[in-house]
PDB file of C-alpha atoms in Angstrom:
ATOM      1  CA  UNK A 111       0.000   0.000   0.000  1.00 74.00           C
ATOM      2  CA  UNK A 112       1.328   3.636  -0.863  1.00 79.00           C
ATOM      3  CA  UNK A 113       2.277   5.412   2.086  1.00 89.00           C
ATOM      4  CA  UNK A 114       2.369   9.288   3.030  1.00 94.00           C
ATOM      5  CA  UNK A 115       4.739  10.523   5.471  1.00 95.00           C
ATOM      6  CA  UNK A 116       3.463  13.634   6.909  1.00 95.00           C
ATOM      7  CA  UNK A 117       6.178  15.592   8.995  1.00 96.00           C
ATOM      8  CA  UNK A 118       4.490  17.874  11.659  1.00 94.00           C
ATOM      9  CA  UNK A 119       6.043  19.976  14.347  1.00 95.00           C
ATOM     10  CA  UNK A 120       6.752  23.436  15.438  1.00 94.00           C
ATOM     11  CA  UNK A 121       8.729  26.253  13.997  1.00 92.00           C
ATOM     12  CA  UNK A 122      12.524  25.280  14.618  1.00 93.00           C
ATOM     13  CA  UNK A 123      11.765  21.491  15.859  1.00 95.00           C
ATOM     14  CA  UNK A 124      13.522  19.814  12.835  1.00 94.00           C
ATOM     15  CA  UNK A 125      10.974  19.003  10.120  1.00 95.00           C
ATOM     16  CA  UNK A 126      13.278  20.500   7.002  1.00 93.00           C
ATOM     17  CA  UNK A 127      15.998  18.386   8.683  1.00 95.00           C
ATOM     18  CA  UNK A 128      14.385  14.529   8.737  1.00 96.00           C
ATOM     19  CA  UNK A 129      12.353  15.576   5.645  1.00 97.00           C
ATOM     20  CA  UNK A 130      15.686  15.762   3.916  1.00 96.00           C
ATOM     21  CA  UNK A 131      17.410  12.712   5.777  1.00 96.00           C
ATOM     22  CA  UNK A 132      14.450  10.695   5.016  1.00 95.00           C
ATOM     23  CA  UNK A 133      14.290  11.071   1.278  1.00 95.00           C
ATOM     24  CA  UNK A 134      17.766  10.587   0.931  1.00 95.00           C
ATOM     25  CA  UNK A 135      17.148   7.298   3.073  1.00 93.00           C
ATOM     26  CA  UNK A 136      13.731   6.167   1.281  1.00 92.00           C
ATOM     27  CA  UNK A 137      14.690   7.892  -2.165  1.00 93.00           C
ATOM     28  CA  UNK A 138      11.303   9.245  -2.833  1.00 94.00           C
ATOM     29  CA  UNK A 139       9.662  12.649  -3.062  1.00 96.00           C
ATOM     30  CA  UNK A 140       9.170  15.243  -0.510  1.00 96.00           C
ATOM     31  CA  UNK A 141       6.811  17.906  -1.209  1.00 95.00           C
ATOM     32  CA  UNK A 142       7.241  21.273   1.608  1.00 92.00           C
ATOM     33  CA  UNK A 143       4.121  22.789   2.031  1.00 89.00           C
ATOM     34  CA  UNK A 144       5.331  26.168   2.665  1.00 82.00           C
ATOM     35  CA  UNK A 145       7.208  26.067  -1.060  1.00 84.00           C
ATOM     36  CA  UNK A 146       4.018  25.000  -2.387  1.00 83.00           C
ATOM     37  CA  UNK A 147       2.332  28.222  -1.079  1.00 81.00           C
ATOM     38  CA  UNK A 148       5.192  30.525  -2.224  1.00 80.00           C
ATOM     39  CA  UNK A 149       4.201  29.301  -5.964  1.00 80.00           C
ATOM     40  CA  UNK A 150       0.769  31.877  -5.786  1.00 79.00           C
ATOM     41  CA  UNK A 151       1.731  34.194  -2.295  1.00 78.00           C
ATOM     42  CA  UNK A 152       3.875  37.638  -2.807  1.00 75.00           C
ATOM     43  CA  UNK A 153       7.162  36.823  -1.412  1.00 74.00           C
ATOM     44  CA  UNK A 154       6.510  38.151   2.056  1.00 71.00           C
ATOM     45  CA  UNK A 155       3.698  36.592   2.370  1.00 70.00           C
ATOM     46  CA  UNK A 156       1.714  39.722   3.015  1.00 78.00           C
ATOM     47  CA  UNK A 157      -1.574  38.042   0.293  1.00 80.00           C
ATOM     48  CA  UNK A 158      -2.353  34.438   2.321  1.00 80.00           C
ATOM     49  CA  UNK A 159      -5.705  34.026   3.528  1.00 87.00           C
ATOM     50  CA  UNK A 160      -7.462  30.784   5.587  1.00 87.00           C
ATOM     51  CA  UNK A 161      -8.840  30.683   1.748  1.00 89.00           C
ATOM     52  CA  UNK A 162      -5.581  30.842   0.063  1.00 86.00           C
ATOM     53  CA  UNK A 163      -4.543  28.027   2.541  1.00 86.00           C
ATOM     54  CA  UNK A 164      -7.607  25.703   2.027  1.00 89.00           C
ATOM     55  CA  UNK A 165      -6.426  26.085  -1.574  1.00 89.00           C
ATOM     56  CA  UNK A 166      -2.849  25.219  -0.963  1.00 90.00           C
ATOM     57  CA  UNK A 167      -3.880  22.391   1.046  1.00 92.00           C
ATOM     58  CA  UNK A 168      -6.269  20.991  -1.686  1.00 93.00           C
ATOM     59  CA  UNK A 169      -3.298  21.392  -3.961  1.00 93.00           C
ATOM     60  CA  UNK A 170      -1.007  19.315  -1.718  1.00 94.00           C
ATOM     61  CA  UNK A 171      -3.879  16.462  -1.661  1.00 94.00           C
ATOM     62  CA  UNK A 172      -3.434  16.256  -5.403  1.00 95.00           C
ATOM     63  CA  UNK A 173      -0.013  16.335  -5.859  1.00 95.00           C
ATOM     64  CA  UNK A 174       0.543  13.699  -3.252  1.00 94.00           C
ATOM     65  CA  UNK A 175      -2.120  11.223  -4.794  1.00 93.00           C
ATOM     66  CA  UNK A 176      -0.831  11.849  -8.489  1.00 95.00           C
ATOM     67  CA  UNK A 177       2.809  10.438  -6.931  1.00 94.00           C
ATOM     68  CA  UNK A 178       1.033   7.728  -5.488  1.00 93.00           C
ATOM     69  CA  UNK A 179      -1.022   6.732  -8.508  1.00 93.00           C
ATOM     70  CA  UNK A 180       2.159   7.055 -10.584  1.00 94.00           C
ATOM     71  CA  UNK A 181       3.926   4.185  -8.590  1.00 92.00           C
ATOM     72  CA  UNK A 182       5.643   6.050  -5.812  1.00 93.00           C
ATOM     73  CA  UNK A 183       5.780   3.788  -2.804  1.00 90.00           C
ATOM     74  CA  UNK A 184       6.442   7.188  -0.446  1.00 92.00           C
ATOM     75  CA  UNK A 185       5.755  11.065  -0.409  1.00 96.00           C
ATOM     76  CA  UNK A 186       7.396  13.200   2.418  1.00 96.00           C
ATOM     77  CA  UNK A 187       5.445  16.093   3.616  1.00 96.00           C
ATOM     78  CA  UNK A 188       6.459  18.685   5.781  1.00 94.00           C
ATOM     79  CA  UNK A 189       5.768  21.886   7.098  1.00 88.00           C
ATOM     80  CA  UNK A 190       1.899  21.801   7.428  1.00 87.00           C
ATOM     81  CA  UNK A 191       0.418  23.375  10.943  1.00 84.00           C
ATOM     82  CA  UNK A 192      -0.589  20.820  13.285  1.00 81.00           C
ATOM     83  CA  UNK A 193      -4.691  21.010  12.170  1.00 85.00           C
ATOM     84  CA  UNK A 194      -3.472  20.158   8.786  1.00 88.00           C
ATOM     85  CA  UNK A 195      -1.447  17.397   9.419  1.00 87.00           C
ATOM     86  CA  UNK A 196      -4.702  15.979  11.423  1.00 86.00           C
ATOM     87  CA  UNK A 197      -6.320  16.086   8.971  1.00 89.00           C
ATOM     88  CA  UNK A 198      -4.594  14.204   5.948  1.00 88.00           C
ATOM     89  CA  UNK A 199      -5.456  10.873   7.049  1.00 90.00           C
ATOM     90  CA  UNK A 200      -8.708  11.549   5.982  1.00 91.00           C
ATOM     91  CA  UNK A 201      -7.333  13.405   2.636  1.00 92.00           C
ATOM     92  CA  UNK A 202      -5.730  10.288   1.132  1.00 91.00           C
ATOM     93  CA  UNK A 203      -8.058   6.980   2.468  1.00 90.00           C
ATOM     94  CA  UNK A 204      -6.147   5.133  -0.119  1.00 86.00           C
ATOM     95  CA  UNK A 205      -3.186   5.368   1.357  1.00 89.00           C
ATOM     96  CA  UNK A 206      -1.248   4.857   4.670  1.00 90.00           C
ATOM     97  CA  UNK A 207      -0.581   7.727   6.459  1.00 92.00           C
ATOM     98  CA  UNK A 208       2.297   7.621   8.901  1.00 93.00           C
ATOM     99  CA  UNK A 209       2.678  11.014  10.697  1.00 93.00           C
ATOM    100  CA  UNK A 210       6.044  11.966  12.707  1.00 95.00           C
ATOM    101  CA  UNK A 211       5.394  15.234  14.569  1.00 95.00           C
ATOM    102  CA  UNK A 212       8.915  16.725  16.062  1.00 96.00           C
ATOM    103  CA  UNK A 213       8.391  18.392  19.217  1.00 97.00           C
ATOM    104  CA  UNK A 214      11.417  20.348  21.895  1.00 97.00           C
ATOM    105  CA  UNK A 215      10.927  19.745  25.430  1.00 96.00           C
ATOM    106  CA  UNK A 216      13.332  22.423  25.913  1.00 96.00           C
ATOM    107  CA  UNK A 217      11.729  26.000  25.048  1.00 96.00           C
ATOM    108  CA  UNK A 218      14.876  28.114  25.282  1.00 96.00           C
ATOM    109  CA  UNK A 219      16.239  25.738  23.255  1.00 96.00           C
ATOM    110  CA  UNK A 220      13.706  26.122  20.578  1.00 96.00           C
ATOM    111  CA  UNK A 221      13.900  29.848  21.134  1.00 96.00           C
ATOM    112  CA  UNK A 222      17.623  29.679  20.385  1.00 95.00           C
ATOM    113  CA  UNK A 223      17.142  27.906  17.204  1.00 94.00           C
ATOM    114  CA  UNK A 224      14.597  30.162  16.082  1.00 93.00           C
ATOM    115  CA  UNK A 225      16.326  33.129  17.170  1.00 92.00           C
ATOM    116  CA  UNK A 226      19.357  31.846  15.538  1.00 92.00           C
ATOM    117  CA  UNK A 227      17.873  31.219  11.703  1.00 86.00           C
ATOM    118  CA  UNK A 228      18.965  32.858   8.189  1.00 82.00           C
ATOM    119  CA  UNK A 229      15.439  32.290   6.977  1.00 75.00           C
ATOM    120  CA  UNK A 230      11.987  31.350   7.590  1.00 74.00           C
ATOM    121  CA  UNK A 231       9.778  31.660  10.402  1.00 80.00           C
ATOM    122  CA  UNK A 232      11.420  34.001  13.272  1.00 84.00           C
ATOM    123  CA  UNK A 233       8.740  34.702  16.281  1.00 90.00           C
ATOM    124  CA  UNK A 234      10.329  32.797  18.995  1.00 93.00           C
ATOM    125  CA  UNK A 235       7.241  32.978  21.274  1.00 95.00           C
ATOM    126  CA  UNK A 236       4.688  31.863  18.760  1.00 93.00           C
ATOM    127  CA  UNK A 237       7.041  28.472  18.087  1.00 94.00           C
ATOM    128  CA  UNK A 238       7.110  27.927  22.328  1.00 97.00           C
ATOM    129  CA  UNK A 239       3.240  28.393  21.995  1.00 96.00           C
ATOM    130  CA  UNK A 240       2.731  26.355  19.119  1.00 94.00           C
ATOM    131  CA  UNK A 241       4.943  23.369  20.251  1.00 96.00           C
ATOM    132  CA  UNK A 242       3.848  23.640  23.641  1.00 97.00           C
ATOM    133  CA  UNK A 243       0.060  23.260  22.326  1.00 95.00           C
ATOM    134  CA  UNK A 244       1.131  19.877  20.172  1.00 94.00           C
ATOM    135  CA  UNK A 245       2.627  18.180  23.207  1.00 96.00           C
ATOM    136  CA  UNK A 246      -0.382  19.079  24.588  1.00 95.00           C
ATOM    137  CA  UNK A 247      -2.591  17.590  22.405  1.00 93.00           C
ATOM    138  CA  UNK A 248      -3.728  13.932  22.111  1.00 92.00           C
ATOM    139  CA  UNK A 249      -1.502  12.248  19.748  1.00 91.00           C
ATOM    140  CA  UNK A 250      -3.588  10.306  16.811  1.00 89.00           C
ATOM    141  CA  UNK A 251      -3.424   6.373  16.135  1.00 88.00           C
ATOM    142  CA  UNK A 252      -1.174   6.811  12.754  1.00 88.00           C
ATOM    143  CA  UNK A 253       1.099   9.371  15.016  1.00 91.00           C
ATOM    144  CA  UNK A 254       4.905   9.110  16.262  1.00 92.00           C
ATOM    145  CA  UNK A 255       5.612  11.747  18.372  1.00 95.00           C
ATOM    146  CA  UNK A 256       9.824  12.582  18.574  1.00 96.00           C
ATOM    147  CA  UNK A 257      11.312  14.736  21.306  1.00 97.00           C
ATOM    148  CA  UNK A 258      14.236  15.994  19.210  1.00 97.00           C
ATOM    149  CA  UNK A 259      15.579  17.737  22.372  1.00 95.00           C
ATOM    150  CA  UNK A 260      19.539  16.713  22.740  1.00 92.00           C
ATOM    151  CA  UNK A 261      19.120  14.376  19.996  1.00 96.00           C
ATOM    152  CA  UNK A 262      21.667  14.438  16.663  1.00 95.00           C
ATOM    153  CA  UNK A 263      19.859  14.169  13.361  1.00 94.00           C
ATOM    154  CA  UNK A 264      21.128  10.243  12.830  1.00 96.00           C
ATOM    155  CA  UNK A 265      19.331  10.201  16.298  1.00 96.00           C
ATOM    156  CA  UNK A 266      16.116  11.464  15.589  1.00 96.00           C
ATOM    157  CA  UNK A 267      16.445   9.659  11.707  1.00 95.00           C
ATOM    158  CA  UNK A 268      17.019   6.558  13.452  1.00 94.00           C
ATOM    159  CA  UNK A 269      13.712   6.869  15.986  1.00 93.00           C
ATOM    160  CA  UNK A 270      11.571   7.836  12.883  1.00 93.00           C
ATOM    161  CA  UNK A 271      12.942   4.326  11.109  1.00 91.00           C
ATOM    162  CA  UNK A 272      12.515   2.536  13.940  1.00 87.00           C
ATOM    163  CA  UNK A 273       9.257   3.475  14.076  1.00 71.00           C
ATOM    164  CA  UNK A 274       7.231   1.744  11.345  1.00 63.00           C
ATOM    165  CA  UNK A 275       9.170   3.258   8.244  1.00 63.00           C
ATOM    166  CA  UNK A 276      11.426   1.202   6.145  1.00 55.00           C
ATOM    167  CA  UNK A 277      11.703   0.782   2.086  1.00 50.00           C
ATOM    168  CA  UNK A 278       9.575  -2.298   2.266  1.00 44.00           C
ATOM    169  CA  UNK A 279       6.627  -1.150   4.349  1.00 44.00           C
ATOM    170  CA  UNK A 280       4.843   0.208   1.728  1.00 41.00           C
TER     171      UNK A 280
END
C-alpha cells in the first residue's frame, strides 16, 4: 500500500531536517508545504488568507495522490500546521498515512534555534506556543511523536525508522 509521510512539528523542531534525511534514506519525493504556497503568495507573504490556505492544502492532496497513482511507494510532507497534518489521514483513504510530529521539550532551546535562523519563520514565542500546544494535544493512532531535544539528526532519523518506516513497508 502507498504510504504518506506527513512531517508535523513546530517552527525550529527539525521538520526540514528529517524531511531531507528521510528522502535521501527512502529515495522518494518530498513535497514542503510552505514552497508550495510561495508558488501563488507575494514573497513576504503579506496576500495568504485561511482561503488561500484551504487552496494550498487541496493542492497538496493532489499532488501527493498523483505520486502515489504514478507508482511512488512514499511522499514526504512537511511543514503543514498541526490542524493540517490531522487532517490528511482523511485526505488520502487510499493510502497509509504515517505522521512523525517533532516536538522540543526544551523551550529556550527552541527559542535559540529560532532566534538563531537565516530564513523562515522568526517569532520565537509563537514556536514555544505552538509546540507547547502539540505536546499538549492527544496524539492520533497513525502518530509518532519525537522529542528531538539533545538528539543528533542520525538520532532522531534513526527513531523515525525505527518506528514503522522502512523501504519495504509500503
Amino acid at each position: 500500500m502507498p504510504c504518506v509521510i506527513v512531517i508535523g512539528g513546530a517552527p525550529g523542531c527539525g521538520k526540514s531536517t528529517l524531511a531531507a534525511a528521510l528522502r535521501a534514506e527512502l529515495r522518494c519525493p518530498w513535497i514542503d508545504f510552505g514552497r508550495l504556497r510561495e508558488f501563488h503568495l507575494l514573497p513576504d507573504w503579506s496576500d495568504q488568507s485561511p482561503q488561500e490556505e484551504s487552496m494550498a492544502f487541496e493542492n497538496l492532496v493532489s499532488i501527493a495522490r498523483n505520486y502515489l497513482r504514478h507508482g511512488y511507494a512514499h511522499v514526504i510532507i512537511d511543514d503543514l500546521r498541526h490542524p493540517r497534518v490531522l487532517e490528511f489521514p482523511a485526505a488520502v483513504p487510499d493510502a497509509l498515512v504515517k505522521i512523525i510530529t517533532l516536538v522540543l521539550s526544551d523551550p529556550v532551546e527552541l527559542r535559540r534555534r529560532i532566534v538563531a535562523r537565516n530564513d523562515g519563520f522568526k517569532d520565537a514565542d509563537a514556536a514555544v506556543r505552538w509546540n507547547q500546544q502539540i505536546i499538549e494535544s492527544v496524539a492520533m493512532p497513525c502518530e509518532t511523536r519525537i522529542d528531538v531535544a539533545k538528539k543528533s539528526r542520525e538520532e532522531v532519523l534513526r527513531e523515525a525508522m525505527s518506528n514503522g518506516l522502512s523501504r519495504a513497508m509500503c
